[in-house]
Short mmCIF file of C-alpha atoms in Angstrom, two decimals:
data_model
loop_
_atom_site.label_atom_id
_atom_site.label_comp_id
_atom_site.label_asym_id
_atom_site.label_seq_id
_atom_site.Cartn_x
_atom_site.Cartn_y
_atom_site.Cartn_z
CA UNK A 61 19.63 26.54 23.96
CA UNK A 62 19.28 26.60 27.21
CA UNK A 63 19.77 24.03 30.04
CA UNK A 64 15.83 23.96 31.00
CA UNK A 65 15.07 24.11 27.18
CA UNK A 66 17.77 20.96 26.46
CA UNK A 67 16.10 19.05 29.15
CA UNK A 68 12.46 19.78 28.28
CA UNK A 69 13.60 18.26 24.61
CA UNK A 70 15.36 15.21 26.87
CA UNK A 71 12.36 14.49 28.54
CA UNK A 72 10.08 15.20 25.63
CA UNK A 73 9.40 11.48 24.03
CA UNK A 74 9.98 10.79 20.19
CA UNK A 75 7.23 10.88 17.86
CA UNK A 76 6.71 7.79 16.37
CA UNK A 77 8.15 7.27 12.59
CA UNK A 78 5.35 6.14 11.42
CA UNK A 79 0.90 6.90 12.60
CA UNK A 80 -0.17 4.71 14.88
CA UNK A 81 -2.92 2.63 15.75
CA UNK A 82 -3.55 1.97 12.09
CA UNK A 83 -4.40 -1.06 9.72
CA UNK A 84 -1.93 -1.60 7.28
CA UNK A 85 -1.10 -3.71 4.63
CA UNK A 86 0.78 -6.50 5.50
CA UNK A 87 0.63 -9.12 2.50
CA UNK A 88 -1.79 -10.25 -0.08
CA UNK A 89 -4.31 -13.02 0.65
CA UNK A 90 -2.41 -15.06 -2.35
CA UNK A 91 0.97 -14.67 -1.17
CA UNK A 92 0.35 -16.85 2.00
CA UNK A 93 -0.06 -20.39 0.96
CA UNK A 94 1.83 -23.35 2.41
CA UNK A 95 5.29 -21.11 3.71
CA UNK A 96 5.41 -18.51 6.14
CA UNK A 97 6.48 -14.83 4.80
CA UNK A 98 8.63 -12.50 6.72
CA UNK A 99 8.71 -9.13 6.06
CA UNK A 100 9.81 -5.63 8.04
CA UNK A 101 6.82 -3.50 8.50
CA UNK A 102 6.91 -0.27 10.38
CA UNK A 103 10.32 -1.41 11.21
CA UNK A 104 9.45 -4.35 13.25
CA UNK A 105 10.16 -7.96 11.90
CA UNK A 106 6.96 -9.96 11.17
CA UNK A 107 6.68 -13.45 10.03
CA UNK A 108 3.22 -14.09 8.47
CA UNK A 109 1.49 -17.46 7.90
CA UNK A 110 -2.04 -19.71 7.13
CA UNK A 111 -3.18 -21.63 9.41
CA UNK A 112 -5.09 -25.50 8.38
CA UNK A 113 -8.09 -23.05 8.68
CA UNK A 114 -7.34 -20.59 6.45
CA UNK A 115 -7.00 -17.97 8.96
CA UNK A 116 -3.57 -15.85 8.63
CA UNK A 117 -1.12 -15.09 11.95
CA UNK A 118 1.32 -13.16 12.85
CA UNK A 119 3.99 -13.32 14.89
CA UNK A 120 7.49 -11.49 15.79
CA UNK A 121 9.87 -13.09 13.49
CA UNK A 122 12.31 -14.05 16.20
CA UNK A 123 12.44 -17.42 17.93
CA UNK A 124 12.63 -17.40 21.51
CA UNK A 125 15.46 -19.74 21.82
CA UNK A 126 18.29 -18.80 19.69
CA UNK A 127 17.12 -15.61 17.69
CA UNK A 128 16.56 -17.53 14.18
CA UNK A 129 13.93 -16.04 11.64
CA UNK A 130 10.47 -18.25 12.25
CA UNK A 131 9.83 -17.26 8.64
CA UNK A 132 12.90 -20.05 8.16
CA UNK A 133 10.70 -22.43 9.48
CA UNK A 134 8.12 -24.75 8.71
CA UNK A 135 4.79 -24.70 8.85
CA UNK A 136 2.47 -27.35 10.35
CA UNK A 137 -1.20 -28.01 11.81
CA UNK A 138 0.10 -26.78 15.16
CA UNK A 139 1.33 -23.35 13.92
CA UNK A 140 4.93 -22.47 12.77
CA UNK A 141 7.72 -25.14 13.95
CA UNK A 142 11.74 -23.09 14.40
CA UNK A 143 14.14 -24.23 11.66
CA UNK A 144 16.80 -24.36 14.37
CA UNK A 145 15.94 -26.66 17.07
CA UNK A 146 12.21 -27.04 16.32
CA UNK A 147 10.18 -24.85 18.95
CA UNK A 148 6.71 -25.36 17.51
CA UNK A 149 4.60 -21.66 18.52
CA UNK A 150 1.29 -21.68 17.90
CA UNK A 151 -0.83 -18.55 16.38
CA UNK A 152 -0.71 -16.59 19.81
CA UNK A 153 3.21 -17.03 19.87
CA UNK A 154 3.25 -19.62 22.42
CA UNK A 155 5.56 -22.41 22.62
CA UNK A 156 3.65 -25.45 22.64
CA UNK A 157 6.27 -27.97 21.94
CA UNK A 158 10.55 -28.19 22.31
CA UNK A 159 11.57 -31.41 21.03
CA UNK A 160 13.27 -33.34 23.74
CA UNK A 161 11.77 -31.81 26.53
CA UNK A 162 8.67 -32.55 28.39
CA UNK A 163 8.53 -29.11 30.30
CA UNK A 164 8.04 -25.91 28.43
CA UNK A 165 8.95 -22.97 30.25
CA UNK A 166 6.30 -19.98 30.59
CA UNK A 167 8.89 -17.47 29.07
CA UNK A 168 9.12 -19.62 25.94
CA UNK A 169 6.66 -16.85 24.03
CA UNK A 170 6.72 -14.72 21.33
CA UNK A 171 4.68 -11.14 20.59
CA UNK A 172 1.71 -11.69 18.36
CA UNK A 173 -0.16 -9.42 16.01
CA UNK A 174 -3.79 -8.65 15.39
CA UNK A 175 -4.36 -9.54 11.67
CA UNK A 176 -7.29 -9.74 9.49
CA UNK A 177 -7.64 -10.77 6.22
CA UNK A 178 -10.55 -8.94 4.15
CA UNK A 179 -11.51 -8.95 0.45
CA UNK A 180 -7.85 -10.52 -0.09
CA UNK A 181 -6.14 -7.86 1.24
CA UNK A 182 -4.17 -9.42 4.82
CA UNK A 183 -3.92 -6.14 7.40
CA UNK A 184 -1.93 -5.99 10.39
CA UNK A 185 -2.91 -3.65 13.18
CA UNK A 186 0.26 -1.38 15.16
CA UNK A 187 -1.02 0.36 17.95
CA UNK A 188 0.99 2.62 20.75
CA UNK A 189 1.48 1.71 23.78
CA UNK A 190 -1.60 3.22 25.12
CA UNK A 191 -4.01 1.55 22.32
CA UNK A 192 -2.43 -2.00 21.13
CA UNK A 193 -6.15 -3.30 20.93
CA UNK A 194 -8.16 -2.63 17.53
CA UNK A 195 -9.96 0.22 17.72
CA UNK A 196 -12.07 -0.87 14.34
CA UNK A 197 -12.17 -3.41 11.63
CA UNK A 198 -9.53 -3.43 8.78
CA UNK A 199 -11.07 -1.23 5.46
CA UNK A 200 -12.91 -3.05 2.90
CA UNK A 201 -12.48 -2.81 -0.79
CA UNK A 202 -15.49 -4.59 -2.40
CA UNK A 203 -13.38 -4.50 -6.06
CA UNK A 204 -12.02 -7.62 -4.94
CA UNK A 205 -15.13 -9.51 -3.90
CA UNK A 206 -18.26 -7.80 -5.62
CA UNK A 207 -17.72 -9.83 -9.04
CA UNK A 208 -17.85 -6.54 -11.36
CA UNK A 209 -14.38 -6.48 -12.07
CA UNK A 210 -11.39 -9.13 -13.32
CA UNK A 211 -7.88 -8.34 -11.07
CA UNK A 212 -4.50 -8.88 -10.51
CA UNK A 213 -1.81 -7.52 -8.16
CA UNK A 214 1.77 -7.95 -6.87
CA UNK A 215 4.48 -6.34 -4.52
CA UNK A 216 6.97 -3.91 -4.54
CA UNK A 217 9.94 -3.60 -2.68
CA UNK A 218 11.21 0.49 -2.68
CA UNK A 219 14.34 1.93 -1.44
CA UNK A 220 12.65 5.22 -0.90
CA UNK A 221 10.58 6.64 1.98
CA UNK A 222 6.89 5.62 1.82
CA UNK A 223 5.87 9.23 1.37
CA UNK A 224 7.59 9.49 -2.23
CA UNK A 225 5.19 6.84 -3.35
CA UNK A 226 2.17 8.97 -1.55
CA UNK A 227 3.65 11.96 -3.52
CA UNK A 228 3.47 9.75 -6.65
CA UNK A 229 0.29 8.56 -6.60
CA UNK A 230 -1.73 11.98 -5.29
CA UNK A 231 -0.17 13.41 -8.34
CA UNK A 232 -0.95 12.00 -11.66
CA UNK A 233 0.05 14.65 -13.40
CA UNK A 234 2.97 12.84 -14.51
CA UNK A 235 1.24 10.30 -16.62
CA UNK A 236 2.31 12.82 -19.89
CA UNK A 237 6.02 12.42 -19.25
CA UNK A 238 6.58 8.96 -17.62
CA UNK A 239 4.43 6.75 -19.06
CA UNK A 240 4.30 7.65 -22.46
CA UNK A 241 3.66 3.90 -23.73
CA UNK A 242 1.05 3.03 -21.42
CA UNK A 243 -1.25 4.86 -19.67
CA UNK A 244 0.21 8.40 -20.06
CA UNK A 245 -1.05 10.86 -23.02
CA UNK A 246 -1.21 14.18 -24.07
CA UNK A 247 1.03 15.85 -21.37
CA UNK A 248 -0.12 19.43 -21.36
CA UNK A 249 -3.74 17.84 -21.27
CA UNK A 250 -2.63 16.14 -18.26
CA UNK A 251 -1.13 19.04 -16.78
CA UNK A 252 -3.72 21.62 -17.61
CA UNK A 253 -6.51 19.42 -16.64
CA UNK A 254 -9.53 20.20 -14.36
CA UNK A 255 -9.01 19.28 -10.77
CA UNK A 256 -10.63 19.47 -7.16
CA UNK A 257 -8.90 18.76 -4.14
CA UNK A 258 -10.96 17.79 -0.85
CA UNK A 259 -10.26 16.73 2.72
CA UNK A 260 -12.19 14.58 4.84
CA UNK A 261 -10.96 13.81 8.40
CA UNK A 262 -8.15 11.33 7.05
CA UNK A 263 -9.54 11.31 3.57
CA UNK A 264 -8.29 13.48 0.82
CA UNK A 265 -10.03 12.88 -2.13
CA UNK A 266 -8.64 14.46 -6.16
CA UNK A 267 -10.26 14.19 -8.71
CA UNK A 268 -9.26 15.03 -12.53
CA UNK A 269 -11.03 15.48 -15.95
CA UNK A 270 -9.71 15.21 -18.79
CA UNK A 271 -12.00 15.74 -21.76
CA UNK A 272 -11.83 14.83 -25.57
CA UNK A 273 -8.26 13.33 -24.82
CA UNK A 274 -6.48 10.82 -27.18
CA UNK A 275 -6.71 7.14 -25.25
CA UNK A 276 -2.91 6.01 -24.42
CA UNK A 277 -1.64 2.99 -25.49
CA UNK A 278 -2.67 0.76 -22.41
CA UNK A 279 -7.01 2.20 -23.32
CA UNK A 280 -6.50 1.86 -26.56
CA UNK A 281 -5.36 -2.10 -26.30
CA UNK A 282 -8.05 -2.79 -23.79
CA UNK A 283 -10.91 -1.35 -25.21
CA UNK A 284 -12.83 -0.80 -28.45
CA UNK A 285 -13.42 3.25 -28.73
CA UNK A 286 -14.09 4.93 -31.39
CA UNK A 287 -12.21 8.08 -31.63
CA UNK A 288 -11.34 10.85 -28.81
CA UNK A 289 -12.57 10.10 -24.92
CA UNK A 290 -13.74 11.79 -21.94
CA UNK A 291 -10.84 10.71 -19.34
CA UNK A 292 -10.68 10.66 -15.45
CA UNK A 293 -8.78 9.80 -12.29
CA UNK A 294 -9.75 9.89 -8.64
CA UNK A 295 -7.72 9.22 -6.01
CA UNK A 296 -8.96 8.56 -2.70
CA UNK A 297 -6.05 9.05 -0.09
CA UNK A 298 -6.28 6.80 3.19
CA UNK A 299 -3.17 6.82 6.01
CA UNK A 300 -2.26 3.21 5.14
CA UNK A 301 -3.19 3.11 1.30
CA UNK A 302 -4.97 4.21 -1.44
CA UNK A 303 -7.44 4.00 -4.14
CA UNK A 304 -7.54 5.09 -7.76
CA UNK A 305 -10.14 4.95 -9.97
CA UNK A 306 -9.14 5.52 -13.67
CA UNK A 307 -10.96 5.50 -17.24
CA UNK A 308 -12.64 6.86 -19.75
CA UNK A 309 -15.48 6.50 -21.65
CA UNK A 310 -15.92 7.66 -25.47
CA UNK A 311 -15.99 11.39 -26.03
CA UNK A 312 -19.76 13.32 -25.32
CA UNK A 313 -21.27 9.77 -24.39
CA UNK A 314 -21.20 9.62 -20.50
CA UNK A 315 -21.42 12.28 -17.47
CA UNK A 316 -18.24 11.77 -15.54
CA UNK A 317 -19.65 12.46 -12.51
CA UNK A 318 -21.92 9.74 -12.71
CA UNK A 319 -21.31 6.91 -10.45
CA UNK A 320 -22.30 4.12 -12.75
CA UNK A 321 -21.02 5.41 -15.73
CA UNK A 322 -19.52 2.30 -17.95
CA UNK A 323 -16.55 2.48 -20.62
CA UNK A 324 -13.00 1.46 -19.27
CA UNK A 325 -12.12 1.17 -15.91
CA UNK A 326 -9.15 0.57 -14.33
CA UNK A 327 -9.56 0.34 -10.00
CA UNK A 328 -6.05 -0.08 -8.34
CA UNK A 329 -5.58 -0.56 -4.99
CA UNK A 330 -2.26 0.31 -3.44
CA UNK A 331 -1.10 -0.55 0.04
CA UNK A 332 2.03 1.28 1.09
CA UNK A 333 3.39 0.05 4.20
CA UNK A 334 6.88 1.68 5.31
CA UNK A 335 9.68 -0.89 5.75
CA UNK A 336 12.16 1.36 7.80
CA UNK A 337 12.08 5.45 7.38
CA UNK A 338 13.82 4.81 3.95
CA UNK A 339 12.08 1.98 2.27
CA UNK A 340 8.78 0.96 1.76
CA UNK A 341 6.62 -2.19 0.52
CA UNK A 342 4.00 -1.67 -2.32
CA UNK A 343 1.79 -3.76 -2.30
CA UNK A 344 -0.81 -2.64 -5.54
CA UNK A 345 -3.95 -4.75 -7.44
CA UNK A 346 -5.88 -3.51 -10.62
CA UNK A 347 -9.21 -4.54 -11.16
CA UNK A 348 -10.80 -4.16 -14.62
CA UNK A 349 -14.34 -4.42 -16.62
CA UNK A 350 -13.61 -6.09 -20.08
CA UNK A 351 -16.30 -6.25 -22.55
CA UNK A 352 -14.91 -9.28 -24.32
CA UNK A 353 -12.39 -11.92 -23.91
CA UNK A 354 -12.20 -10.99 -20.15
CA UNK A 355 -8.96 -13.27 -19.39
CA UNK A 356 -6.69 -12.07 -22.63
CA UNK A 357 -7.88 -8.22 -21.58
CA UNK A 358 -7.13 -8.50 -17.98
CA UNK A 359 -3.46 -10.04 -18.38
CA UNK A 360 -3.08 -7.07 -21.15
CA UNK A 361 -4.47 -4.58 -18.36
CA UNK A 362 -2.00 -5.98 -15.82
CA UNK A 363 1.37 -6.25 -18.03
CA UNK A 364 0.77 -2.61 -18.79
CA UNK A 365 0.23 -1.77 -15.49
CA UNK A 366 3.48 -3.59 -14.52
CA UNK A 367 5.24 -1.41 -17.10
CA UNK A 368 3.53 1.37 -15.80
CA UNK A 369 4.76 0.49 -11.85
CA UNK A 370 8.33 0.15 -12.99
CA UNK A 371 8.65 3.10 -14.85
CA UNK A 372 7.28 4.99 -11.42
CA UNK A 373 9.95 2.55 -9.28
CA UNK A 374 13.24 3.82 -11.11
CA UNK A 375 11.72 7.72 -11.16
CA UNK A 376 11.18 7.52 -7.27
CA UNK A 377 13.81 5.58 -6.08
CA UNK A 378 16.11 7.76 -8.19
CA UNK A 379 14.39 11.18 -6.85
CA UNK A 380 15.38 9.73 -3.51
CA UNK A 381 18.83 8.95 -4.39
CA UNK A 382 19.44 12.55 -5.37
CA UNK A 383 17.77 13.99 -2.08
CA UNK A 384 20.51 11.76 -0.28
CA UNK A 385 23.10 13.16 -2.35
CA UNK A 386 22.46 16.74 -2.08
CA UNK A 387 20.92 17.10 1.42
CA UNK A 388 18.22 19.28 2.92
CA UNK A 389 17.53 21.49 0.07
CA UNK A 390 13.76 23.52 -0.24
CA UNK A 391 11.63 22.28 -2.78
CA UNK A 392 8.84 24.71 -4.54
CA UNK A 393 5.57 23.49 -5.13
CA UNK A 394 3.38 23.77 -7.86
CA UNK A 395 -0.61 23.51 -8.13
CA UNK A 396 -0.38 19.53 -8.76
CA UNK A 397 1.21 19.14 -5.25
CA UNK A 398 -2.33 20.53 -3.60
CA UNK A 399 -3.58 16.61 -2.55
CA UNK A 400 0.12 15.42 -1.68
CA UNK A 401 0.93 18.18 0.25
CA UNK A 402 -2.75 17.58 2.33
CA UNK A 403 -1.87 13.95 2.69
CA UNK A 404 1.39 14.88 4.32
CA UNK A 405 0.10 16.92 6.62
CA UNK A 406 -2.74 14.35 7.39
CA UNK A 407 0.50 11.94 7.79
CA UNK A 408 2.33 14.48 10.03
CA UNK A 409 -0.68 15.47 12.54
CA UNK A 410 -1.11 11.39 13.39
CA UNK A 411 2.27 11.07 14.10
CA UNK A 412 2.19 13.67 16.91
CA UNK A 413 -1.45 12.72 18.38
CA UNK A 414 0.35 9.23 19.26
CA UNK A 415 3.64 10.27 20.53
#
């Protein structure tokens, strides 16, 4: 390299780790209820919290004064009080009271976050430099709210990039071979079955058919049918999460590309926000339609699905493990990789457009 070459890549600034000026996930509307909640996200410390109103904040989780977690704190009608020496900040990140002290200095401030909470689902915007405002409203994900479906969720802490878990879900091709007691199945149905692959702007959309298929376990114990069914997944990629509609419906009944076809479904939502470059939070619901005895037939839908998450945990963070231990090595690809390998280049493209 050259000397005007080395300083061109000097001068040149760093892509971001992660796309910016995104929602993400930051925490699910049930998690927030009378504590705050720190978490890393996108590498910066966040402490999140509800005010009397309802309405969630955010704040860096870093008092002003002597550097202790806020999310050690209390909370109170005010905002968030310091567990140290009692700075009370209010949702803006302003000091508003220092016990002892009449004056408050104008320095006495922390950064605040734009945050929204919509159908549940508690997003926090990160912007560059040149864009910090919202550029749009958070997504929406009407499973939550429209009362057609019954649903659960949870978190995930990974020690694995975020991407892995992209990779993971784009590709359910797996099913046959991981999750053999739950929602998994005839394997060389799975991978042998019919699938499209389309991008839109930051959309990439699969979708797979899987016809006259045995039901796995976790169809079988939800739902009443009758012999062999007519399967299918689509998974709708966004930057910040995804959504993946699952069922099936009994064999030669239903078209499955009919919108408002009915049998089982299964709708998961799955935020994946990055902690640091090498871990990740998972933040996933499912959302189901029983037919009878909704409550027992959602909690069986959900402790399957829980199975179903940690079998996917230990097979990612352990892929992740080995890439550590043996370095840069290629990797082939095979015709299941078509939507992951679209999503990472969706991924790859935001990160230079705001450098």
């Amino acid at each position: 390299m050259n000397i005007q070459s080395l300083a061109e890549e000097i001068a040149a600034p760093a892509l971001p780790d992660f796309p910016l000026n995104q929602w993400y996930v930051a925490a699910l509307g049930w998690e927030l209820k009378d504590k705050p909640v720190g978490r890393t996200l996108l590498n910066k410390p966040v402490v999140l919290f509800r005010k009397p109103s309802g309405e969630v904040a955010a704040l860096e989780d870093r008092c002003c004064h002597r550097a202790l977690p806020l999310s050690s704190g209390t909370l109170e009608e005010s905002g968030i009080r310091c567990g140290y020496h009692g700075l009370l900040y209010d949702e803006r990140g302003k000091c508003v009271e220092i016990p002892g002290q009449d004056k408050i200095p104008s320095k006495a401030k922390v950064p605040a976050y734009h945050v929204r909470e919509q159908d549940q689902i508690v997003w926090i915007w990160f912007g560059s430099e040149s864009q910090s405002e919202p550029t749009c409203e958070p997504p929406t994900y009407p499973v939550h709210s429209s009362g057609k479906y019954l649903f659960d969720g949870n978190v995930y802490h990974y020690d694995a990039p975020y991407q892995l878990i992209h990779d993971n879900l784009m590709d359910l091709s797996h099913l046959g071979y991981v999750h053999l007691r739950t929602i998994g199945g005839n394997a060389s149905i799975h991978m042998n079955a019919r699938m499209s692959v389309e991008s839109e702007g930051d959309v990439v959309r699969v979708v797979r058919h899987m016809p006259d298929s045995v039901p796995p376990p976790t169809y079988t114990a939800a739902y009443p049918f009758k012999g062999t069914v007519d399967r299918w997944q689509e998974i709708e990629f966004h930057v910040s999460h995804l959504r993946i509609w699952t069922g099936a419906v009994n064999a030669g009944t239903e078209d499955l590309d009919n919108p408002d076809r009915g049998g089982f479904h299964m709708r998961g939502f799955h935020g994946v926000t990055p902690e640091t470059a090498t871990t990740s939070h998972y933040f996933w619901t499912i959302a189901t339609n029983p037919e009878s005895d909704p409550e027992a037939i959602k909690a069986k839908v959900v402790e399957q699905t829980i199975l179903t998450f940690d079998e996917d945990k230990v097979v990612i963070e352990d892929q992740y493990r080995n890439m550590c231990r043996f370095g840069v090595r290629p990797m082939i690809d095979i015709h299941v990789d078509a939507g992951a390998n679209r999503a990472r280049r969706i991924i790859e493209q935001l990160r230079q457009s705001t450098s």
